[in-house]
């Protein structure tokens, strides 16, 4: 899923160095299976999200007052996959007979319900309060979710069947795995309500952007605007990166002073940047 | 709030001991201020709860399938006070501008609402997900709550104004204190819904029995039955305690064999137990 | 150190209640031993700090951009004492022979130096990085510090001789106690530099205001201004508290609406407030 | 060690999707080196354990009263390896001169003894109480263990020489690695006694089934029965998985209703299931 | 249990101070009930232990190679009580049906056995691996233990009936309290074996010296020697403390230079020290 | 970066085994890009460090009194890379406006300064006190650092742009990743001072040797001597490993008895070892 972007052979006069620096750049895109199932608007949005620099989007959100929007307390199952999706949320509580009975008289466990009702591009978000004594979901319901076009699982708690789930084309976040079913310790209580995952609030419908180090939570109403703003800065950043790899001092280059800006604009005229 | 129950001078022949063992027994009762404000049925129930041995009530609940009913992750502000009350619950989430705005357009912060609407004997239960970066409530709203007849605060998170709250006739549980107001990190989201406090689910209306080591959560529908069952065993236990303090072996006495049961029944005939 | 402020007998018509609410209010003042040793300016400042409502001072600091100013990760040795003092800081690191040798060739352990050089009203602040495998100070150096007019110890780590230190007229904060001397695991490296205590930066000379739930860190240059601002609001708050204890609704009273403000102003004319 | 099981091209009418879902299924087997060294009975048992669905075995154990049988607190060194083996246990305690001297007068450190006495298929289980300040074993004794036919290491504590051990055909679980030898902090005290690993009791002779998310502990007397019961359900589950990947609703399929059961039985007649 | 030792009115010329420093010194002694039941040798040893400065004893142990001998991870129930006693140890493990059945076929739960077999001056030491989901002991067995002359409980785990136990003349250490009986999660496995409590090894028969900040573990064979060595330094330390309270610099006084030593020796001639 | 060292086909008579053990041995070397930029002395030292067995170097350090020299609390980004480099240190503290303003009036953020001033072979060491709420550095400054010949990052805290940094030829250690810039929570305070990383002190100029399980900290003055001592033992260890893989008992082989030593010496005569 990653490819070698370029090998920069740098000739540093005094040192007579022969060797270059090799940097691998992640190449992110939405899987065709999901993409084909998305509506027109989502196809465009998800494609942008797949390409957007996560930290730039964070800056856009933070400047709009979203100070608590990045979850870094869970572990990603796949270090090299990006998560792109839309939140479908569930809240779990420690089990007790009276409430359990009332709830299950009305509907099935929410991992069933959410898998069945998932829309293409959805991410199932399980708030189990960090409890890893029981798993909130496993392989079979996730197969159903996958067939529906699901793209990820976020669990503030535990999943079971972890090796089987690791073999599926999803990104997955959790605290730890667990073999135990949900029954001994937890029950699903609320569906599609705001939940807490690792000290961040996720609302149903939020856009989610995940990498190996965590998940950025983007309110749906802001998604287009913050992603566009982040993408707009990419070309300059590539140019800056190139200068640095050529051995330039960081002062003046990042952030760019007037000279660097001028150089950048000239570079745009000369050659198409990528 | 505690008094000396008895000084047992034990004459152990072989040892020629002169000294006795002095045990202090906690004496629990509901404060008159609250008691006078309770309805007839609650007055009886709260009085029983004040006298019931907590661990016996736990046994009654556990045998009915309530395996997760004791919270031991919070710290009690007053080691020597018992909490007796009825749960009024709130759920807090990490703050974000969009949800915050929507919620506060409709109602005030829930520490205000809950203090204002509290009934005599209520305990305010704040589920802040264990977050102690901001406090969910403080002195002034608690004064209002106190005037309404409130008996306690349970916070899976933090309170501010802790010395002032420590001076009030309430039992209080929290993770740690905090000076920060709620605003920078948290917002109140749900009122009177089931919440999680230290891996136990509390529902609105649950009866709560707290001691220095934690809080027992009792479903309202079961309260009378489990408390009565626990109280029914108290006299035998007092008798067993007395035998042990007189130097008897624990084997045969606890649990009681036939001899001990017979002794106990005879003791009931002779003298009024207590 | 605490006294009963008042017993509010509240006549609630419908309930015919006879009992009142009894609230204990902490009474804080600087010890005469310290006060006599302070210079004129400090005597005034320390007296104000002793009376200022901690959370009001927090609000003043937060509104000036000091978002990380309250330490709530350490335990107070005396729940009922307030800490008032000025920071004298030290930084400890895990020990290693080469650095240890260099440092101790030049000066003594910093718990000695700081005790000896302490000025009246000082608080010794030990940043041991949360390490509790070794103690950074103990009884004897603290006796010297006490004689110099010291008012407190803040240790992000451990102290030894804890029962002896608990008997001294100081407020003390630490993670846990320890019997081990400093030698096996730690060494003192820096004196009077900015340090980290429980995710807050303390600079030498900062004013410190501590209660059972934590310590507020006040930059020296702002101390007068934020404390005065906090004290200015005390009378209104006392009036609001009184109204609430008389059974008034919190709405309108806190925060005060126009009616409450008018009532308050009239109350000022009538009787001297306290 | 994994292979692609199948690519399900799903034709979803309305969406005209061309892409299929690709799921990788782990393929587990016991290494030939170990298999050849096992006795007849173990060869059969280990082969079954290698193929058994872990969570199904958990269900069998839980229904027999084994509520605490899955360890999820340690990290697996190889996410893609299954552990199959039999427990050989050791208990370590914080070192102290008197006990250390007595013990080592009688025998060598237990990592030596256990490696030397290991039987083919054994897993060394080190209970170091979670202490990671010292390592309980390292490369060289593990080479000996490997030559004896060992299949894994489980350490509630730390190992040293981690990169070297990572290169060996073993599955390994631990808290964190460590460079320190055992000497400064720990000593081996008991051999082949029941131990605690991450809140589960392991007895010598227990069968162990590990995956990336943890280790299932199976009493030897139950192993055959619970593994057979788990394997018996595999074919139906494969059939259910197939239905779900074809786009069927989860309701009715999992758990199977009468229609699904009938379909399954018919499928068995038609084609040999794998 | 504490008394005022002395009020040092210090006349510091330059400062014209009027106020003195008031230090409370803990006064420790073994309770008469226990003392009368001890044998001759123990009566002497326990009396010394009750008076010995804990940190001085630590120094003696550390210099003999006992680097891991102080437990500071548990909470003391009584900040103002000293624990003096001899260890009677038990090891608990997470419960499982097969082992539980075998063990309980042979003997009762170890909290019963240990209470019944306790000797005067004993401390019950429960190694529950830090697990606080179930309590290992409670009120009734502790009453029996108390009648036998027990002096303390050390639990790396939890106790139930905490308010009742808090009323007894014992010092008690644990992680947190719990209402749950032992049955759901734990079982007692070993009696009178070496155990781990908070990263320190305790052997049966060790002498234990506890204060609010933790417990010092003293091998029986060394007890007399290390306590005597610690007591021998007390008079000089009292003298040094006195000098410091009179306002002397710590340099030269602690550690004592030749002048201080000479002063001390002269003071011994003049007046009886204390 | 790893290769198969050898496949040992072991003929174990009784078992008629056909299969061998396959062990992968890590092959470490300094990257050519860095090597070409190093001075003569460093080129030799770094090459030795790249080949030295980490645990042997630990033994050399420990025997010289460096008991706290291995950091095992951070996570390595690349399990299969060795870190070799020289420490360039920075200290970060929780941000506050007054100090921030003073510092940044004088110099830029230290991640800029350190990247710009880095020498070939340097490792940037960020002491953020374990705080992961903000990142101390990210992609762009690290590109500059890389171009300067940097070899690694050690962060007691968090980095941002983790996938981008993961694509660079560096080894990286941190607690967790983070999307947030440094600004909201932290500021850089000290440059090239001793710092604490996971309970180990790192001084500027220390040599660092990292593997997947942690980082060994080597004082510059001792580096040559301890590495040489460690390398001197490698051949014997390879010989011992070979014997064990051939099925020899560990007793006598490790540690070597006289027979093994003789065998080893003979092996040296016969064939060149490797």
Coordinates of C-alpha atoms in Angstrom, one line a residue, chain E:
Chain E
X1 CA -2.6 8.7 69.8
X2 CA -0.2 11.6 69.3
X3 CA 0.7 14.2 71.9
X4 CA 2.5 17.5 71.8
X5 CA 6.2 16.9 72.5
X6 CA 7.3 20.4 73.1
X7 CA 6.7 24.0 72.1
X8 CA 9.9 25.6 71.1
X9 CA 9.7 29.3 71.6
X10 CA 12.6 30.6 69.6
X11 CA 13.9 34.1 70.2
X12 CA 15.4 35.2 66.9
X13 CA 17.0 38.4 67.8
X14 CA 16.9 40.3 64.5
X15 CA 13.3 39.3 63.7
X16 CA 11.7 40.0 67.1
X17 CA 9.5 37.0 66.6
X18 CA 7.0 36.3 69.3
X19 CA 5.7 33.0 68.0
X20 CA 7.2 29.5 68.3
X21 CA 7.1 26.4 66.2
X22 CA 4.8 23.6 67.4
X23 CA 5.7 20.1 66.2
X24 CA 3.7 17.0 67.0
X25 CA 5.8 13.9 67.5
X26 CA 4.2 10.5 67.1
X27 CA 4.3 8.4 70.2
X28 CA 4.2 4.7 69.3
X29 CA 3.7 1.8 71.6
X30 CA 2.4 -1.8 71.3
X31 CA -1.1 -2.2 72.6
X32 CA -1.4 -3.8 76.1
X33 CA -3.7 -6.5 74.8
X34 CA -1.0 -7.7 72.4
X35 CA 1.9 -7.0 74.7
X36 CA 0.5 -9.2 77.4
X37 CA 0.1 -12.1 75.0
X38 CA 3.7 -12.0 73.6
X39 CA 6.5 -14.2 74.9
X40 CA 9.4 -12.6 76.7
X41 CA 11.7 -12.2 73.7
X42 CA 9.0 -10.8 71.5
X43 CA 7.9 -8.4 74.2
X44 CA 11.4 -6.8 74.1
X45 CA 11.7 -6.9 70.3
X46 CA 8.2 -5.5 69.7
X47 CA 8.8 -2.7 72.1
X48 CA 12.0 -1.7 70.3
X49 CA 10.3 -1.9 66.9
X50 CA 7.6 0.4 68.2
X51 CA 10.2 3.0 69.1
X52 CA 12.7 2.6 66.2
X53 CA 12.9 5.3 63.6
X54 CA 11.7 3.5 60.4
X55 CA 14.1 5.3 58.0
X56 CA 17.1 4.4 60.2
X57 CA 16.1 0.7 60.1
X58 CA 15.8 1.0 56.3
X59 CA 19.4 2.3 56.1
X60 CA 20.6 -0.7 58.1
X61 CA 18.8 -3.1 55.8
X62 CA 19.9 -1.4 52.7
X63 CA 23.5 -1.4 53.7
X64 CA 23.1 -5.2 54.2
X65 CA 21.9 -5.7 50.6
X66 CA 18.2 -5.5 51.1
X67 CA 17.4 -3.0 48.3
X68 CA 13.7 -3.9 47.9
X69 CA 12.4 -3.8 51.5
X70 CA 9.8 -0.9 51.6
X71 CA 6.3 -1.2 50.3
X72 CA 4.8 2.1 49.4
X73 CA 2.0 1.1 47.0
X74 CA -0.7 0.4 49.5
X75 CA -2.9 2.8 51.4
X76 CA -2.9 2.8 55.2
X77 CA -6.3 2.9 56.9
X78 CA -5.0 4.8 59.9
X79 CA -2.5 7.6 59.1
X80 CA -1.6 7.9 62.8
X81 CA -0.9 4.2 63.7
X82 CA 2.3 2.3 63.5
X83 CA 2.2 -1.3 62.5
X84 CA 4.4 -3.7 64.4
X85 CA 4.1 -7.4 63.8
X86 CA 5.2 -10.7 62.3
X87 CA 4.2 -11.9 58.8
X88 CA 1.7 -14.8 58.3
X89 CA 1.4 -15.0 54.5
X90 CA -1.2 -16.2 52.0
X91 CA -1.2 -16.3 48.2
X92 CA -4.4 -15.9 46.2
X93 CA -5.0 -16.5 42.5
X94 CA -7.8 -15.9 40.0
X95 CA -10.4 -18.6 40.6
X96 CA -10.9 -21.6 38.3
X97 CA -13.2 -24.5 39.1
X98 CA -10.7 -27.4 38.9
X99 CA -8.1 -26.0 41.2
X100 CA -10.6 -24.5 43.6
X101 CA -12.3 -27.8 44.0
X102 CA -9.0 -29.6 44.8
X103 CA -7.9 -27.1 47.3
X104 CA -11.1 -26.7 49.2
X105 CA -11.4 -30.4 49.4
X106 CA -8.4 -30.3 51.7
X107 CA -8.8 -27.1 53.8
X108 CA -10.9 -24.0 54.4
X109 CA -10.4 -20.6 52.9
X110 CA -7.1 -19.2 54.2
X111 CA -8.6 -16.2 55.8
X112 CA -10.3 -18.6 58.2
X113 CA -7.2 -20.8 58.7
X114 CA -4.9 -17.9 59.2
X115 CA -7.2 -16.1 61.7
X116 CA -7.6 -19.3 63.7
X117 CA -3.9 -20.2 63.7
X118 CA -2.6 -16.6 64.3
X119 CA -0.2 -16.1 67.1
X120 CA -0.1 -12.8 69.2
X121 CA 1.7 -10.1 67.3
X122 CA 0.9 -11.6 63.8
X123 CA 0.1 -9.6 60.7
X124 CA -1.9 -11.3 58.0
X125 CA -0.4 -10.8 54.6
X126 CA -2.6 -11.4 51.6
X127 CA -1.0 -11.5 48.2
X128 CA -3.9 -11.1 45.8
X129 CA -1.7 -9.8 43.0
X130 CA -3.2 -6.3 43.3
X131 CA -6.7 -7.6 42.2
X132 CA -9.5 -5.5 43.8
X133 CA -12.5 -7.1 42.1
X134 CA -13.0 -9.4 45.1
X135 CA -12.2 -9.0 48.8
X136 CA -10.0 -11.6 50.4
X137 CA -11.2 -11.1 54.0
X138 CA -13.8 -9.2 56.1
X139 CA -15.0 -8.3 59.5
X140 CA -15.8 -11.6 61.1
X141 CA -12.6 -13.5 60.5
X142 CA -10.8 -10.3 61.5
X143 CA -12.6 -10.3 64.8
X144 CA -11.3 -13.8 65.4
X145 CA -7.8 -12.7 64.4
X146 CA -8.0 -9.7 66.7
X147 CA -9.0 -12.0 69.6
X148 CA -5.9 -14.1 68.9
X149 CA -3.7 -11.0 69.3
X150 CA -3.3 -10.0 65.7
X151 CA -1.9 -6.5 65.0
X152 CA -2.4 -5.8 61.3
X153 CA -3.6 -6.7 57.8
X154 CA -1.6 -6.2 54.6
X155 CA -3.6 -6.8 51.5
X156 CA -2.2 -6.4 47.9
X157 CA -5.9 -6.4 46.9
X158 CA -9.1 -5.6 48.7
X159 CA -10.9 -6.1 52.0
X160 CA -14.7 -5.9 52.6
X161 CA -16.5 -4.5 55.7
X162 CA -14.0 -1.7 55.7
X163 CA -15.8 0.6 58.2
X164 CA -16.1 -2.2 60.7
X165 CA -12.4 -3.2 60.3
X166 CA -11.5 0.5 60.6
X167 CA -13.1 0.4 64.1
X168 CA -10.7 -2.3 65.3
X169 CA -7.3 -1.8 67.0
X170 CA -5.3 -2.8 64.0
X171 CA -3.3 -1.1 61.3
X172 CA -4.5 -2.1 57.8
X173 CA -3.0 -1.6 54.3
X174 CA -4.8 -2.4 51.1
X175 CA -5.2 -1.1 47.5
X176 CA -8.9 -0.3 47.7
X177 CA -11.9 -1.7 49.5
X178 CA -14.5 -4.0 47.9
X179 CA -18.0 -5.3 48.8
X180 CA -17.7 -8.5 46.9
X181 CA -16.8 -11.7 48.6
X182 CA -13.8 -13.6 47.5
X183 CA -15.7 -16.2 45.5
X184 CA -16.4 -14.6 42.1
X185 CA -12.8 -13.8 41.3
X186 CA -10.2 -15.3 43.7
X187 CA -9.3 -18.3 45.7
X188 CA -6.6 -18.9 48.3
X189 CA -3.9 -21.2 47.1
X190 CA -0.8 -21.1 49.3
X191 CA -0.2 -20.6 53.0
X192 CA 3.0 -19.5 54.6
X193 CA 5.1 -19.1 51.4
X194 CA 7.1 -16.2 50.2
X195 CA 4.8 -13.6 48.6
X196 CA 5.0 -10.4 46.6
X197 CA 3.4 -7.2 48.1
X198 CA 3.9 -4.1 46.0
X199 CA 7.3 -5.2 44.6
X200 CA 8.7 -6.4 47.8
X201 CA 9.0 -10.1 48.9
X202 CA 7.6 -11.0 52.3
X203 CA 8.5 -14.3 53.9
X204 CA 6.6 -15.9 56.7
X205 CA 8.1 -14.8 60.0
X206 CA 9.5 -11.5 58.7
X207 CA 9.1 -8.6 61.1
X208 CA 7.0 -5.7 59.7
X209 CA 7.2 -2.0 60.6
X210 CA 4.5 0.1 59.1
X211 CA 3.7 3.8 59.1
X212 CA 1.3 5.9 57.0
X213 CA 3.6 5.9 54.1
X214 CA 4.3 2.2 53.9
X215 CA 5.7 -0.9 55.4
X216 CA 9.3 -1.9 56.0
X217 CA 10.0 -5.7 55.7
X218 CA 12.7 -7.0 58.1
X219 CA 14.1 -10.5 57.9
X220 CA 13.6 -12.2 61.3
X221 CA 17.3 -13.1 61.5
X222 CA 18.3 -9.5 61.2
X223 CA 15.6 -7.8 63.2
X224 CA 17.4 -7.4 66.5
X225 CA 20.6 -6.2 65.0
X226 CA 19.1 -3.6 62.7
X227 CA 16.7 -2.2 65.2
X228 CA 19.4 -1.9 67.9
X229 CA 21.6 -0.1 65.4
X230 CA 18.8 2.3 64.5
X231 CA 17.9 3.1 68.1
X232 CA 21.5 3.8 69.0
X233 CA 21.4 6.9 66.8
X234 CA 18.3 8.5 68.3
X235 CA 19.8 10.6 71.0
X236 CA 22.2 12.4 68.6
X237 CA 19.3 13.0 66.2
X238 CA 17.2 14.6 68.9
X239 CA 20.1 16.8 69.8
X240 CA 20.5 17.9 66.2
X241 CA 16.8 18.6 65.9
X242 CA 17.0 20.8 68.9
X243 CA 19.9 22.8 67.5
X244 CA 18.0 23.3 64.2
X245 CA 14.9 24.5 66.0
X246 CA 17.0 27.0 67.8
X247 CA 17.9 28.4 64.4
X248 CA 21.3 26.9 63.7
X249 CA 22.5 26.3 60.2
X250 CA 22.2 22.7 58.9
X251 CA 25.7 22.8 57.7
X252 CA 27.9 21.4 60.5
X253 CA 24.9 20.1 62.4
X254 CA 23.6 17.5 60.1
X255 CA 25.7 15.5 59.4
X256 CA 27.5 16.6 62.6
X257 CA 31.0 18.1 62.3
X258 CA 33.5 17.9 65.1
X259 CA 32.1 21.0 66.9
X260 CA 28.6 19.5 66.9
X261 CA 29.9 16.2 68.1
X262 CA 31.7 17.9 71.0
X263 CA 28.6 19.9 71.9
X264 CA 26.6 16.8 71.9
X265 CA 28.9 15.0 74.2
X266 CA 28.9 17.9 76.6
X267 CA 25.1 17.9 76.5
X268 CA 25.1 14.3 77.6
X269 CA 27.2 15.1 80.6
X270 CA 25.1 18.0 81.8
X271 CA 21.5 16.8 81.6
X272 CA 19.8 13.5 81.0
X273 CA 18.6 13.7 77.4
X274 CA 14.9 13.5 77.7

